[in-house]
Amino acid sequence: MRFDVLTLFPEMFSGYKTQSILNKAIDRELVEVHVHNMRDWTTDRHHKMDDRPFGGGPGMILMVEPVVNCVRDVQAMSDRPGQVILTTPQGERLRQPLCEELASTHQRFIVLCGRYEGFDQRVIDILKPMEISIGDYVLNGGEVASMVLIDSLVRLVPGVLGDEQSSWDDSFSRGNRILEYPQYTRPRSFEGHDVPEILLSGDHGAIEAWRKNQSLERTKQRRSDLLE
Ligand code: ADE
């Protein structure tokens, strides 16, 4: 899976790319993440990316020309044009089923990170990106949202997680659209808090039943909407 991220703040991705699962996936050539500075596509002397909105109002708007030129040039860097995605609070809410659909239908994503008051509407009219929001809150820009998107998609690339660490059991996932059960490791007792006896019993059937029940109870208490 290949990601091309278009941003005005490429440095924000350098630490993220060294994060262990992603870093290993990149080393093993299962995933590529290329970060491009949209400012490199400006044509004026001052490398101007934004301007005041026509009609007045606060903030600055990202200009259509450098953004569209950047996307077109980046598209041409690989034989697959890729699905263009714009991270914006106005987009479709990112949920696990959408992640699964995207990961199973595309090999390449071009992710546009917004900033300031947003893009000139013609960026959207011309490029027709899929608009995705990571939740009902407003971030300072689309960079963090695109890291969230990339993180959720790379987990679904076959081979990125070891067999022992499959994404199948993740909360919200295909195998399991409810929350995960609680987990424990050593020590058996800490400050009077003991590991549930059943987990030490060696009775695998009983442990599985207990876990299933814990998952259901948690989901009922915290996210009953998932059970509807
Ligand atoms: N940019 C700013 N806020 C955002 C959000 N909630 N989701 C995606 N992109 C954003």
Short mmCIF file of C-alpha atoms and ligand atoms in Angstrom, two decimals:
data_model
loop_
_atom_site.label_atom_id
_atom_site.label_comp_id
_atom_site.label_asym_id
_atom_site.label_seq_id
_atom_site.Cartn_x
_atom_site.Cartn_y
_atom_site.Cartn_z
CA MET A 1 0.00 0.00 0.00
CA ARG A 2 1.38 3.37 -0.98
CA PHE A 3 0.56 6.72 0.65
CA ASP A 4 1.51 10.11 -0.76
CA VAL A 5 0.83 12.79 1.82
CA LEU A 6 0.50 16.39 0.64
CA THR A 7 1.09 18.87 3.43
CA LEU A 8 2.58 22.25 4.35
CA PHE A 9 4.21 20.66 7.41
CA PRO A 10 6.17 17.62 6.21
CA GLU A 11 8.30 17.57 9.40
CA MET A 12 5.22 16.44 11.34
CA PHE A 13 5.52 13.02 9.66
CA SER A 14 9.19 12.28 10.34
CA GLY A 15 8.67 11.05 13.89
CA TYR A 16 5.50 9.21 12.95
CA LYS A 17 7.24 7.22 10.21
CA THR A 18 9.70 5.77 12.73
CA GLN A 19 6.88 4.31 14.87
CA SER A 20 7.55 0.60 15.20
CA ILE A 21 4.76 -1.16 13.25
CA LEU A 22 4.83 1.38 10.43
CA ASN A 23 8.62 1.49 10.33
CA LYS A 24 8.82 -2.30 10.05
CA ALA A 25 6.15 -2.34 7.35
CA ILE A 26 8.14 0.24 5.38
CA ASP A 27 11.39 -1.73 5.84
CA ARG A 28 9.65 -4.87 4.63
CA GLU A 29 8.32 -2.98 1.59
CA LEU A 30 4.69 -3.68 2.48
CA VAL A 31 3.96 0.04 2.86
CA GLU A 32 5.40 3.23 1.35
CA VAL A 33 4.80 6.67 2.83
CA HIS A 34 5.98 9.61 0.71
CA VAL A 35 5.52 13.09 2.14
CA HIS A 36 5.41 16.08 -0.24
CA ASN A 37 5.52 19.75 0.66
CA MET A 38 2.75 21.47 -1.32
CA ARG A 39 4.73 24.69 -1.12
CA ASP A 40 7.20 23.21 -3.62
CA TRP A 41 4.42 23.55 -6.22
CA THR A 42 4.01 27.31 -5.82
CA THR A 43 5.14 29.33 -8.81
CA ASP A 44 5.48 32.84 -7.38
CA ARG A 45 8.61 34.30 -5.85
CA HIS A 46 7.24 34.26 -2.29
CA HIS A 47 6.03 30.64 -2.42
CA LYS A 48 2.56 31.81 -1.52
CA MET A 49 0.14 28.98 -0.78
CA ASP A 50 -2.82 30.85 0.65
CA ASP A 51 -4.77 34.04 0.16
CA ARG A 52 -7.69 35.97 1.65
CA PRO A 53 -11.19 34.70 0.88
CA PHE A 54 -13.20 36.43 -1.85
CA GLY A 55 -16.23 38.05 -0.22
CA GLY A 56 -14.27 38.71 2.98
CA GLY A 57 -14.19 36.89 6.27
CA PRO A 58 -11.54 35.57 8.62
CA GLY A 59 -8.61 33.30 7.83
CA MET A 60 -6.73 32.31 4.74
CA ILE A 61 -7.67 29.86 1.99
CA LEU A 62 -5.31 27.38 0.35
CA MET A 63 -5.03 28.33 -3.33
CA VAL A 64 -6.31 26.07 -6.07
CA GLU A 65 -3.37 26.18 -8.49
CA PRO A 66 -0.46 24.83 -6.40
CA VAL A 67 -2.69 22.18 -4.79
CA VAL A 68 -4.07 20.85 -8.08
CA ASN A 69 -0.63 20.92 -9.73
CA CYS A 70 0.88 19.11 -6.76
CA VAL A 71 -1.77 16.36 -6.82
CA ARG A 72 -1.37 15.84 -10.57
CA ASP A 73 2.43 15.63 -10.39
CA VAL A 74 2.31 13.27 -7.43
CA GLN A 75 -0.28 11.10 -9.20
CA ALA A 76 2.15 10.74 -12.10
CA MET A 77 4.92 9.47 -9.77
CA SER A 78 3.47 5.97 -9.87
CA ASP A 79 1.51 3.97 -12.46
CA ARG A 80 -1.52 3.85 -10.15
CA PRO A 81 -3.27 7.24 -9.94
CA GLY A 82 -4.52 6.41 -6.44
CA GLN A 83 -7.59 7.40 -4.44
CA VAL A 84 -7.39 11.07 -3.51
CA ILE A 85 -8.50 11.75 0.08
CA LEU A 86 -9.01 15.11 1.74
CA THR A 87 -8.99 15.13 5.55
CA THR A 88 -11.64 17.58 6.72
CA PRO A 89 -14.17 17.80 9.57
CA GLN A 90 -16.82 18.04 6.83
CA GLY A 91 -16.08 14.56 5.49
CA GLU A 92 -17.52 11.10 6.00
CA ARG A 93 -16.77 9.81 9.49
CA LEU A 94 -13.88 7.33 9.58
CA ARG A 95 -15.03 4.07 11.13
CA GLN A 96 -13.55 0.58 10.97
CA PRO A 97 -15.88 -0.65 8.17
CA LEU A 98 -14.79 2.31 6.03
CA CYS A 99 -11.12 1.51 6.80
CA GLU A 100 -11.72 -2.09 5.72
CA GLU A 101 -13.43 -1.01 2.52
CA LEU A 102 -10.64 1.43 1.62
CA ALA A 103 -7.87 -1.07 2.40
CA SER A 104 -9.50 -3.76 0.29
CA THR A 105 -10.27 -1.58 -2.74
CA HIS A 106 -7.18 0.63 -3.12
CA GLN A 107 -3.42 0.12 -3.25
CA ARG A 108 -2.54 3.78 -3.30
CA PHE A 109 -3.84 6.87 -1.47
CA ILE A 110 -3.01 10.51 -2.05
CA VAL A 111 -3.86 12.28 1.18
CA LEU A 112 -4.38 16.03 1.14
CA CYS A 113 -3.94 17.70 4.53
CA GLY A 114 -5.92 20.91 4.96
CA ARG A 115 -4.83 23.93 6.98
CA TYR A 116 -6.10 27.42 7.77
CA GLU A 117 -9.74 27.96 6.87
CA GLY A 118 -9.63 25.26 4.20
CA PHE A 119 -9.13 24.78 0.48
CA ASP A 120 -10.53 26.83 -2.35
CA GLN A 121 -13.72 24.92 -3.25
CA ARG A 122 -12.37 24.36 -6.78
CA VAL A 123 -9.76 21.95 -5.38
CA ILE A 124 -12.68 19.72 -4.40
CA ASP A 125 -14.67 20.37 -7.57
CA ILE A 126 -11.72 19.52 -9.81
CA LEU A 127 -10.07 16.63 -7.94
CA LYS A 128 -13.26 15.13 -6.45
CA PRO A 129 -11.42 13.69 -3.45
CA MET A 130 -13.07 11.44 -0.94
CA GLU A 131 -13.55 13.71 2.08
CA ILE A 132 -12.88 12.02 5.43
CA SER A 133 -13.30 13.25 9.00
CA ILE A 134 -11.81 11.42 11.95
CA GLY A 135 -14.44 12.75 14.37
CA ASP A 136 -16.72 15.61 15.31
CA TYR A 137 -14.07 18.04 16.52
CA VAL A 138 -11.85 20.51 14.72
CA LEU A 139 -8.09 20.00 14.56
CA ASN A 140 -5.57 22.68 13.61
CA GLY A 141 -4.96 20.84 10.38
CA GLY A 142 -5.38 17.59 8.53
CA GLU A 143 -1.92 16.20 9.37
CA VAL A 144 -2.90 14.39 12.57
CA ALA A 145 -6.06 13.14 10.86
CA SER A 146 -4.03 11.70 7.98
CA MET A 147 -1.73 9.91 10.41
CA VAL A 148 -4.84 8.41 12.01
CA LEU A 149 -6.06 7.30 8.59
CA ILE A 150 -2.69 5.82 7.59
CA ASP A 151 -2.36 4.04 10.93
CA SER A 152 -5.78 2.45 10.63
CA LEU A 153 -5.14 1.31 7.05
CA VAL A 154 -1.65 -0.16 7.41
CA ARG A 155 -2.91 -2.53 10.13
CA LEU A 156 -5.14 -4.06 7.46
CA VAL A 157 -2.34 -4.72 4.96
CA PRO A 158 -1.67 -8.48 4.97
CA GLY A 159 1.63 -9.24 6.70
CA VAL A 160 1.99 -5.90 8.53
CA LEU A 161 0.87 -7.40 11.83
CA GLY A 162 2.32 -10.79 12.68
CA ASP A 163 -0.08 -13.77 12.71
CA GLU A 164 -0.10 -13.64 16.48
CA GLN A 165 -1.27 -10.03 16.31
CA SER A 166 -4.00 -10.13 13.71
CA SER A 167 -6.28 -7.12 13.28
CA TRP A 168 -9.22 -9.52 13.01
CA ASP A 169 -9.85 -9.39 16.77
CA ASP A 170 -9.47 -5.61 17.12
CA SER A 171 -12.44 -3.81 18.60
CA PHE A 172 -14.87 -2.75 15.81
CA SER A 173 -13.27 -5.16 13.31
CA ARG A 174 -14.96 -7.60 10.95
CA GLY A 175 -14.48 -10.55 13.28
CA ASN A 176 -15.62 -8.52 16.22
CA ARG A 177 -17.74 -5.39 15.97
CA ILE A 178 -17.76 -5.00 19.74
CA LEU A 179 -15.18 -3.88 22.32
CA GLU A 180 -12.29 -6.07 23.44
CA TYR A 181 -12.20 -7.95 26.75
CA PRO A 182 -9.76 -6.90 29.52
CA GLN A 183 -6.26 -8.40 29.46
CA TYR A 184 -3.79 -9.13 32.27
CA THR A 185 -0.16 -10.20 32.62
CA ARG A 186 2.20 -10.79 35.55
CA PRO A 187 2.14 -10.23 38.49
CA ARG A 188 -0.96 -12.14 39.58
CA SER A 189 -1.58 -9.64 42.34
CA PHE A 190 -0.72 -5.94 42.57
CA GLU A 191 -1.75 -3.61 45.41
CA GLY A 192 -4.66 -5.89 46.26
CA HIS A 193 -5.88 -6.12 42.66
CA ASP A 194 -5.88 -9.75 41.56
CA VAL A 195 -6.02 -11.27 38.10
CA PRO A 196 -9.45 -12.96 37.63
CA GLU A 197 -9.13 -16.59 38.83
CA ILE A 198 -10.63 -18.00 35.63
CA LEU A 199 -7.64 -16.79 33.55
CA LEU A 200 -5.31 -18.92 35.70
CA SER A 201 -7.52 -22.02 35.45
CA GLY A 202 -6.12 -23.42 32.20
CA ASP A 203 -9.72 -24.18 31.12
CA HIS A 204 -9.66 -22.73 27.61
CA GLY A 205 -13.39 -23.16 27.00
CA ALA A 206 -14.26 -21.34 30.21
CA ILE A 207 -11.74 -18.59 29.46
CA GLU A 208 -13.20 -18.04 26.00
CA ALA A 209 -16.73 -17.87 27.41
CA TRP A 210 -15.60 -15.40 30.10
CA ARG A 211 -13.90 -13.19 27.52
CA LYS A 212 -16.92 -13.20 25.25
CA ASN A 213 -19.10 -12.19 28.15
CA GLN A 214 -16.70 -9.43 29.24
CA SER A 215 -16.68 -8.06 25.68
CA LEU A 216 -20.46 -7.99 25.59
CA GLU A 217 -20.83 -6.43 29.03
CA ARG A 218 -18.27 -3.72 28.22
CA THR A 219 -19.97 -2.96 24.96
CA LYS A 220 -23.39 -2.77 26.65
CA GLN A 221 -22.04 -0.36 29.27
CA ARG A 222 -19.84 1.83 27.10
CA ARG A 223 -21.03 1.56 23.51
CA SER A 224 -24.52 0.13 23.36
CA ASP A 225 -24.88 1.73 19.91
CA LEU A 226 -22.57 -1.02 18.57
CA LEU A 227 -25.08 -3.69 19.57
CA GLU A 228 -28.01 -2.17 17.71
N1 ADE B 1 -9.03 18.64 9.91
C1 ADE B 1 -9.42 19.38 10.95
N2 ADE B 1 -10.25 18.69 11.75
C2 ADE B 1 -10.39 17.45 11.19
C3 ADE B 1 -11.12 16.29 11.53
N3 ADE B 1 -11.89 16.23 12.61
N4 ADE B 1 -11.01 15.22 10.72
C4 ADE B 1 -10.25 15.27 9.61
N5 ADE B 1 -9.55 16.34 9.24
C5 ADE B 1 -9.61 17.43 10.01
#
